[in-house]
CSV table of C-alpha atoms (C1' of nucleotides) in Angstrom, one decimal:
chain,number,residue,atom,x,y,z
A,1,UNK,CA,56.5,-4.8,50.6
A,2,UNK,CA,59.5,-5.3,48.6
A,3,UNK,CA,59.8,-2.8,45.2
A,4,UNK,CA,60.2,-4.1,41.8
A,5,UNK,CA,63.5,-3.3,40.2
A,6,UNK,CA,64.1,-1.0,37.5
A,7,UNK,CA,64.4,-2.7,34.3
A,8,UNK,CA,67.5,-1.2,33.0
A,9,UNK,CA,69.6,-3.9,35.2
A,10,UNK,CA,67.6,-6.4,33.2
A,11,UNK,CA,67.5,-9.1,36.3
A,12,UNK,CA,66.9,-12.8,35.7
A,13,UNK,CA,63.6,-14.0,36.2
A,14,UNK,CA,64.5,-17.2,38.0
A,15,UNK,CA,61.3,-19.1,37.9
A,16,UNK,CA,61.1,-18.5,34.1
A,17,UNK,CA,64.7,-19.5,33.4
A,18,UNK,CA,64.9,-22.8,32.0
A,19,UNK,CA,68.2,-23.9,33.4
A,20,UNK,CA,66.6,-23.0,37.0
A,21,UNK,CA,63.4,-24.6,36.3
A,22,UNK,CA,65.1,-27.8,35.2
A,23,UNK,CA,67.1,-27.8,38.3
A,24,UNK,CA,64.2,-27.4,40.8
A,25,UNK,CA,62.1,-30.1,38.7
A,26,UNK,CA,65.2,-32.7,38.7
A,27,UNK,CA,65.9,-32.2,42.5
A,28,UNK,CA,62.0,-32.5,43.3
A,29,UNK,CA,61.5,-35.7,41.7
A,30,UNK,CA,65.0,-37.1,42.5
A,31,UNK,CA,64.6,-36.3,46.2
A,32,UNK,CA,60.8,-38.0,46.1
A,33,UNK,CA,62.6,-41.1,44.7
A,34,UNK,CA,65.5,-41.1,47.2
A,35,UNK,CA,63.1,-40.5,50.0
A,36,UNK,CA,61.6,-44.0,49.0
A,37,UNK,CA,64.7,-45.9,49.3
A,38,UNK,CA,67.6,-44.0,51.6
A,39,UNK,CA,66.4,-44.7,55.1
A,40,UNK,CA,64.7,-47.8,54.2
A,41,UNK,CA,67.6,-49.7,52.6
A,42,UNK,CA,70.4,-47.5,53.8
A,43,UNK,CA,71.2,-46.8,50.3
A,44,UNK,CA,72.5,-43.4,48.8
A,45,UNK,CA,71.4,-42.1,45.4
A,46,UNK,CA,75.1,-42.8,44.1
A,47,UNK,CA,74.9,-46.6,45.4
A,48,UNK,CA,71.6,-47.0,43.7
A,49,UNK,CA,72.7,-45.6,40.4
A,50,UNK,CA,75.6,-48.2,40.2
A,51,UNK,CA,73.2,-50.9,41.4
A,52,UNK,CA,71.1,-50.0,38.5
A,53,UNK,CA,73.6,-50.1,35.8
A,54,UNK,CA,75.0,-53.5,37.4
A,55,UNK,CA,71.4,-54.8,37.1
A,56,UNK,CA,71.1,-54.3,33.3
A,57,UNK,CA,75.1,-55.1,32.8
A,58,UNK,CA,76.8,-57.7,34.6
A,59,UNK,CA,80.8,-57.9,34.6
A,60,UNK,CA,81.3,-54.2,34.3
A,61,UNK,CA,84.3,-52.7,35.6
A,62,UNK,CA,84.4,-49.8,38.1
A,63,UNK,CA,85.3,-47.3,35.0
A,64,UNK,CA,82.5,-48.7,32.9
A,65,UNK,CA,80.2,-48.0,35.9
A,66,UNK,CA,81.3,-44.5,35.8
A,67,UNK,CA,80.7,-44.1,32.4
A,68,UNK,CA,77.2,-45.2,32.4
A,69,UNK,CA,76.2,-43.4,35.4
A,70,UNK,CA,77.8,-40.0,34.7
A,71,UNK,CA,79.6,-40.3,38.1
A,72,UNK,CA,83.3,-39.7,38.5
A,73,UNK,CA,85.7,-42.4,39.5
A,74,UNK,CA,86.0,-41.4,43.0
A,75,UNK,CA,82.2,-41.5,43.5
A,76,UNK,CA,82.0,-44.8,42.1
A,77,UNK,CA,84.7,-46.3,44.1
A,78,UNK,CA,83.3,-44.9,47.2
A,79,UNK,CA,79.6,-46.2,46.3
A,80,UNK,CA,81.2,-49.7,45.6
A,81,UNK,CA,83.3,-49.8,48.7
A,82,UNK,CA,79.8,-49.4,50.6
A,83,UNK,CA,78.1,-51.9,48.5
A,84,UNK,CA,80.6,-54.5,48.6
A,85,UNK,CA,80.6,-54.0,52.4
A,86,UNK,CA,77.0,-54.5,52.6
A,87,UNK,CA,77.1,-57.8,50.6
A,88,UNK,CA,75.0,-56.3,47.6
A,89,UNK,CA,77.8,-56.2,45.3
A,90,UNK,CA,80.5,-59.0,44.4
A,91,UNK,CA,83.8,-57.8,43.4
A,92,UNK,CA,86.4,-59.8,41.6
A,93,UNK,CA,89.6,-59.1,39.9
A,94,UNK,CA,89.9,-59.5,36.0
A,95,UNK,CA,91.7,-62.1,35.1
A,96,UNK,CA,93.8,-60.6,32.3
A,97,UNK,CA,94.0,-57.2,33.7
A,98,UNK,CA,94.7,-57.1,37.4
A,99,UNK,CA,94.0,-53.5,37.6
A,100,UNK,CA,90.1,-54.0,36.7
A,101,UNK,CA,87.4,-55.0,38.9
A,102,UNK,CA,84.6,-57.3,37.6
A,103,UNK,CA,81.2,-56.3,39.3
A,104,UNK,CA,77.9,-58.1,39.6
A,105,UNK,CA,74.9,-57.9,41.9
A,106,UNK,CA,74.8,-60.6,44.6
A,107,UNK,CA,71.4,-62.2,45.5
A,108,UNK,CA,71.0,-59.8,48.3
A,109,UNK,CA,71.8,-56.9,45.8
A,110,UNK,CA,69.1,-58.2,43.3
A,111,UNK,CA,66.3,-58.3,46.2
A,112,UNK,CA,67.0,-54.7,47.0
A,113,UNK,CA,67.2,-53.9,43.4
A,114,UNK,CA,63.7,-55.9,42.4
A,115,UNK,CA,62.1,-53.7,45.4
A,116,UNK,CA,63.5,-50.2,44.4
A,117,UNK,CA,63.1,-50.2,40.5
A,118,UNK,CA,59.4,-50.4,40.8
A,119,UNK,CA,59.2,-47.6,43.2
A,120,UNK,CA,61.5,-45.3,41.0
A,121,UNK,CA,59.2,-46.3,37.9
A,122,UNK,CA,56.4,-45.2,40.1
A,123,UNK,CA,57.5,-42.1,40.7
A,124,UNK,CA,58.4,-41.4,36.9
A,125,UNK,CA,54.7,-42.3,36.2
A,126,UNK,CA,53.7,-39.6,38.9
A,127,UNK,CA,55.8,-37.1,37.3
A,128,UNK,CA,54.6,-37.8,33.8
A,129,UNK,CA,51.2,-38.2,35.0
A,130,UNK,CA,50.9,-34.5,35.5
A,131,UNK,CA,51.3,-34.0,31.7
A,132,UNK,CA,49.3,-34.9,28.7
A,133,UNK,CA,50.0,-38.0,26.8
A,134,UNK,CA,51.2,-35.4,24.0
A,135,UNK,CA,53.3,-33.4,26.5
A,136,UNK,CA,54.8,-36.6,27.6
A,137,UNK,CA,55.9,-37.4,24.3
A,138,UNK,CA,57.5,-34.1,23.4
A,139,UNK,CA,59.1,-34.1,27.0
A,140,UNK,CA,61.0,-37.6,26.2
A,141,UNK,CA,62.0,-36.6,22.9
A,142,UNK,CA,63.5,-33.2,24.2
A,143,UNK,CA,65.3,-35.1,26.8
A,144,UNK,CA,66.9,-37.5,24.3
A,145,UNK,CA,67.9,-34.4,22.5
A,146,UNK,CA,69.4,-32.5,25.3
A,147,UNK,CA,71.2,-35.5,26.7
A,148,UNK,CA,75.1,-34.9,26.1
A,149,UNK,CA,76.6,-37.6,23.7
A,150,UNK,CA,78.5,-39.5,26.3
A,151,UNK,CA,75.8,-40.1,28.9
B,1,UNK,CA,82.1,-58.0,26.9
B,2,UNK,CA,79.4,-57.4,29.6
B,3,UNK,CA,76.4,-59.5,29.1
B,4,UNK,CA,72.7,-58.4,28.7
B,5,UNK,CA,70.7,-59.2,32.0
B,6,UNK,CA,67.7,-61.5,31.9
B,7,UNK,CA,64.4,-59.3,31.7
B,8,UNK,CA,62.6,-61.0,34.5
B,9,UNK,CA,64.7,-58.6,37.0
B,10,UNK,CA,63.1,-55.8,34.9
B,11,UNK,CA,66.1,-53.6,35.2
B,12,UNK,CA,65.8,-49.7,34.9
B,13,UNK,CA,67.2,-48.4,31.7
B,14,UNK,CA,68.7,-45.2,33.3
B,15,UNK,CA,69.4,-43.6,29.9
B,16,UNK,CA,65.8,-43.6,29.1
B,17,UNK,CA,64.6,-42.9,32.8
B,18,UNK,CA,63.0,-39.3,32.9
B,19,UNK,CA,64.2,-38.4,36.4
B,20,UNK,CA,67.9,-39.6,35.4
B,21,UNK,CA,67.8,-37.6,32.2
B,22,UNK,CA,66.5,-34.5,34.0
B,23,UNK,CA,69.3,-34.7,36.4
B,24,UNK,CA,72.0,-35.1,33.8
B,25,UNK,CA,70.6,-32.1,31.6
B,26,UNK,CA,70.1,-30.0,34.6
B,27,UNK,CA,73.6,-30.7,36.1
B,28,UNK,CA,75.4,-30.3,32.7
B,29,UNK,CA,73.7,-27.0,32.0
B,30,UNK,CA,74.1,-25.8,35.5
B,31,UNK,CA,77.6,-26.5,35.4
B,32,UNK,CA,78.2,-24.7,32.3
B,33,UNK,CA,76.8,-21.7,33.6
B,34,UNK,CA,78.8,-21.8,37.1
B,35,UNK,CA,81.9,-22.4,35.0
B,36,UNK,CA,81.3,-18.8,33.6
B,37,UNK,CA,81.4,-17.1,36.8
B,38,UNK,CA,82.7,-19.3,39.7
B,39,UNK,CA,86.2,-18.8,39.4
B,40,UNK,CA,86.2,-15.4,38.0
B,41,UNK,CA,83.9,-13.7,40.7
B,42,UNK,CA,84.6,-16.2,43.7
B,43,UNK,CA,81.0,-16.7,43.5
B,44,UNK,CA,79.2,-19.8,44.2
B,45,UNK,CA,76.0,-21.1,42.5
B,46,UNK,CA,73.8,-20.6,45.8
B,47,UNK,CA,75.4,-16.9,46.1
B,48,UNK,CA,74.5,-16.2,42.5
B,49,UNK,CA,70.7,-17.3,43.1
B,50,UNK,CA,70.5,-15.0,46.0
B,51,UNK,CA,72.0,-12.1,43.9
B,52,UNK,CA,69.6,-13.1,41.3
B,53,UNK,CA,66.4,-12.6,43.4
B,54,UNK,CA,67.8,-9.5,45.2
B,55,UNK,CA,68.2,-7.8,41.5
B,56,UNK,CA,64.5,-8.5,41.0
B,57,UNK,CA,63.0,-7.8,44.5
B,58,UNK,CA,65.0,-5.5,46.7
B,59,UNK,CA,64.5,-5.3,50.7
B,60,UNK,CA,63.9,-9.1,50.8
B,61,UNK,CA,64.2,-10.8,54.1
B,62,UNK,CA,66.5,-13.9,54.3
B,63,UNK,CA,63.5,-16.2,54.6
B,64,UNK,CA,61.9,-14.7,51.4
B,65,UNK,CA,65.1,-15.0,49.3
B,66,UNK,CA,64.9,-18.7,50.5
B,67,UNK,CA,61.4,-19.1,49.3
B,68,UNK,CA,62.2,-17.6,46.1
B,69,UNK,CA,65.3,-19.8,45.4
B,70,UNK,CA,64.1,-22.8,46.5
B,71,UNK,CA,67.1,-23.0,49.1
B,72,UNK,CA,66.7,-23.9,52.7
B,73,UNK,CA,67.4,-21.2,55.2
B,74,UNK,CA,70.8,-22.5,56.2
B,75,UNK,CA,72.0,-22.3,52.7
B,76,UNK,CA,70.9,-18.8,52.2
B,77,UNK,CA,72.3,-17.8,55.8
B,78,UNK,CA,75.7,-19.1,54.5
B,79,UNK,CA,75.5,-17.5,51.0
B,80,UNK,CA,74.5,-14.2,52.7
B,81,UNK,CA,77.4,-14.3,55.2
B,82,UNK,CA,79.9,-14.4,52.1
B,83,UNK,CA,78.0,-12.0,49.9
B,84,UNK,CA,77.8,-9.3,52.8
B,85,UNK,CA,81.7,-9.8,53.6
B,86,UNK,CA,82.4,-9.4,50.0
B,87,UNK,CA,80.7,-6.1,49.9
B,88,UNK,CA,78.1,-7.4,47.4
B,89,UNK,CA,75.0,-7.2,49.5
B,90,UNK,CA,74.1,-4.7,52.4
B,91,UNK,CA,72.1,-6.3,55.3
B,92,UNK,CA,70.2,-4.1,57.6
B,93,UNK,CA,67.6,-4.9,60.5
B,94,UNK,CA,64.0,-4.5,60.0
B,95,UNK,CA,62.8,-1.4,62.1
B,96,UNK,CA,59.5,-3.1,63.2
B,97,UNK,CA,60.9,-6.7,63.6
B,98,UNK,CA,64.5,-6.9,65.0
B,99,UNK,CA,64.9,-10.6,63.8
B,100,UNK,CA,64.4,-9.9,60.2
B,101,UNK,CA,67.0,-8.7,57.8
B,102,UNK,CA,66.3,-6.2,54.8
B,103,UNK,CA,68.8,-7.1,51.9
B,104,UNK,CA,69.7,-5.2,49.0
B,105,UNK,CA,72.4,-5.7,46.3
B,106,UNK,CA,75.4,-2.8,46.6
B,107,UNK,CA,76.8,-1.1,43.6
B,108,UNK,CA,79.7,-4.0,43.6
B,109,UNK,CA,76.8,-6.5,43.6
B,110,UNK,CA,74.7,-4.8,40.9
B,111,UNK,CA,78.2,-4.5,38.7
B,112,UNK,CA,78.5,-8.3,39.1
B,113,UNK,CA,75.0,-9.0,38.5
B,114,UNK,CA,74.9,-7.0,35.4
B,115,UNK,CA,78.0,-9.0,33.9
B,116,UNK,CA,76.9,-12.7,35.1
B,117,UNK,CA,73.2,-12.2,34.1
B,118,UNK,CA,74.0,-12.0,30.4
B,119,UNK,CA,76.4,-14.9,30.5
B,120,UNK,CA,73.4,-17.0,32.2
B,121,UNK,CA,70.8,-15.9,29.6
B,122,UNK,CA,73.5,-16.7,26.7
B,123,UNK,CA,73.8,-20.3,28.0
B,124,UNK,CA,70.2,-20.7,28.2
B,125,UNK,CA,69.9,-19.5,24.4
B,126,UNK,CA,72.6,-22.3,23.8
B,127,UNK,CA,70.5,-24.7,25.7
B,128,UNK,CA,67.4,-24.0,23.7
B,129,UNK,CA,69.0,-23.7,20.5
B,130,UNK,CA,69.6,-27.4,20.5
B,131,UNK,CA,65.8,-27.4,19.9
B,132,UNK,CA,63.4,-26.5,17.1
B,133,UNK,CA,61.4,-23.4,17.9
B,134,UNK,CA,58.4,-25.9,18.6
B,135,UNK,CA,60.3,-27.9,21.0
B,136,UNK,CA,61.3,-24.8,22.7
B,137,UNK,CA,57.8,-23.8,23.4
B,138,UNK,CA,56.8,-27.2,24.6
B,139,UNK,CA,59.7,-27.5,26.9
B,140,UNK,CA,58.7,-24.1,28.4
B,141,UNK,CA,55.1,-25.1,28.9
B,142,UNK,CA,55.9,-28.5,30.2
B,143,UNK,CA,58.8,-27.0,32.6
B,144,UNK,CA,55.9,-24.7,33.9
B,145,UNK,CA,53.5,-27.4,34.5
B,146,UNK,CA,56.1,-29.5,36.4
B,147,UNK,CA,57.6,-26.9,38.7
B,148,UNK,CA,56.5,-27.3,42.3
B,149,UNK,CA,53.7,-24.6,43.2
B,150,UNK,CA,55.8,-23.0,46.0
B,151,UNK,CA,59.0,-22.7,43.8
C,1,DT,C1',114.9,-55.7,27.7
C,2,DG,C1',114.0,-51.4,30.1
C,3,DC,C1',112.0,-47.3,31.0
C,4,DA,C1',108.2,-43.8,30.3
C,5,DA,C1',103.6,-43.1,29.9
C,6,DA,C1',98.9,-44.4,30.6
C,7,DT,C1',95.0,-46.6,33.1
C,8,DA,C1',92.3,-48.5,37.3
C,9,DG,C1',91.1,-47.6,41.4
C,10,DT,C1',92.1,-46.0,46.2
C,11,DT,C1',93.1,-42.7,49.7
C,12,DT,C1',93.8,-38.4,51.8
C,13,DC,C1',92.6,-33.9,52.8
C,14,DA,C1',89.9,-29.5,52.1
C,15,DT,C1',85.4,-27.7,50.9
C,16,DT,C1',80.4,-28.3,50.7
C,17,DT,C1',76.4,-29.6,52.4
C,18,DG,C1',72.4,-31.2,55.5
C,19,DT,C1',70.5,-31.7,59.9
C,20,DA,C1',70.0,-30.5,64.5
C,21,DA,C1',70.1,-27.5,68.2
C,22,DC,C1',70.7,-22.7,69.6
C,23,DT,C1',69.7,-17.4,70.2
C,24,DA,C1',67.2,-13.6,69.9
C,25,DT,C1',62.6,-11.5,68.9
C,26,DA,C1',58.1,-11.3,68.3
C,27,DA,C1',53.2,-13.2,68.5
C,28,DC,C1',49.3,-15.7,71.0
C,29,DT,C1',47.0,-17.1,75.0
C,30,DT,C1',45.2,-16.6,79.1
D,1,DA,C1',51.7,-9.2,82.4
D,2,DA,C1',53.5,-14.0,82.2
D,3,DG,C1',54.1,-17.9,79.9
D,4,DT,C1',54.3,-20.7,75.6
D,5,DT,C1',54.4,-21.1,71.0
D,6,DA,C1',56.3,-19.6,66.5
D,7,DT,C1',59.4,-17.1,63.8
D,8,DA,C1',64.1,-15.4,61.8
D,9,DG,C1',68.5,-16.2,61.4
D,10,DT,C1',73.0,-18.4,63.0
D,11,DT,C1',76.0,-22.0,64.9
D,12,DA,C1',77.8,-26.6,65.4
D,13,DC,C1',78.8,-31.3,64.2
D,14,DA,C1',78.2,-34.8,60.9
D,15,DA,C1',78.1,-36.7,56.5
D,16,DA,C1',78.9,-36.2,51.4
D,17,DT,C1',81.6,-34.3,47.7
D,18,DG,C1',85.5,-33.0,44.9
D,19,DA,C1',90.5,-32.4,43.9
D,20,DA,C1',94.7,-34.0,44.0
D,21,DA,C1',98.2,-37.4,45.2
D,22,DC,C1',99.1,-42.2,45.5
D,23,DT,C1',99.4,-47.5,44.6
D,24,DA,C1',99.5,-51.0,41.2
D,25,DT,C1',99.4,-52.9,37.0
D,26,DT,C1',99.7,-52.5,32.0
D,27,DT,C1',101.0,-50.6,27.7
D,28,DG,C1',104.1,-48.1,24.4
D,29,DC,C1',108.5,-47.7,22.5
D,30,DA,C1',113.3,-47.1,22.1
DNA sequence: TGCAAATAGTTTCATTTGTAACTATAACTT
DNA sequence: AAGTTATAGTTACAAATGAAACTATTTGCA
């Protein structure tokens, strides 16, 4: 039976500490989503995020993908290498600027996207389903406020 | 100028997708806290979490630490190895069950705890400070609801 | 023009992390 | 008591991640 500490050290109560709670909730739901597709499609979280932005915006460069996914350029480069090798993303070189790539989902990439996206949405529904409609609205507006400007 | 995709593929809008928002907000604030102490004390996030629970509950075993930090036992074992080597945690063997360890912060561990805990609290205040008091209450009660039962 | 600085992206290497296997001790079953 | 199963914790190996150096191209400017 462990003892409760004296209060003069003012220890943190992890389970009521908001950054800790955010981390647990975030990891739990992200893991649940990842479990849906990781093994099934041999697709990592970073790769899925890249596919998700390319589904919305085609012709992006790798740097633009990095901006929109809050990933760094090395992570994007590695994810793209795998996606291109797997035939899920097409990579061409920009005609005016030969440093830049021009990225698109291939038909195979679209097929995977169209299967994974509904699963991700379903998990989001399950998460929000634990809340009352009023709470769902508060959570959304609070997260909008807390999101860093760049992201 | 990238084009906007046709809607028939129903691409995910990452920046409004709640699991994604949670991940960004959580990583941003966790990183800010970690930046406060990582280099300064040569202390990783996992190590800090272990110290935080030992500050509240002394004499825990490694497994109990793992439960209370939502970390797996390997991560706890590694964090403890570093903490013990650095003289921040004392590890003894349980008298009745020689498999179990009995863990406590050392005076050096307490000194670090007493410096880091206020910094962490300050970062939490800064995060919540972006919100109205009403929003802060909603966020707290929503996170309480979303926290998985074990954690 | 020609040279320095900036940008896009990749590669390399070290560190971190995750999974599985392993050791040691204790608990359960008969 | 003997043998099986479960538990606590560590170790070993592979995969993921991060930081820095590197290549190629473009931009800024003297």
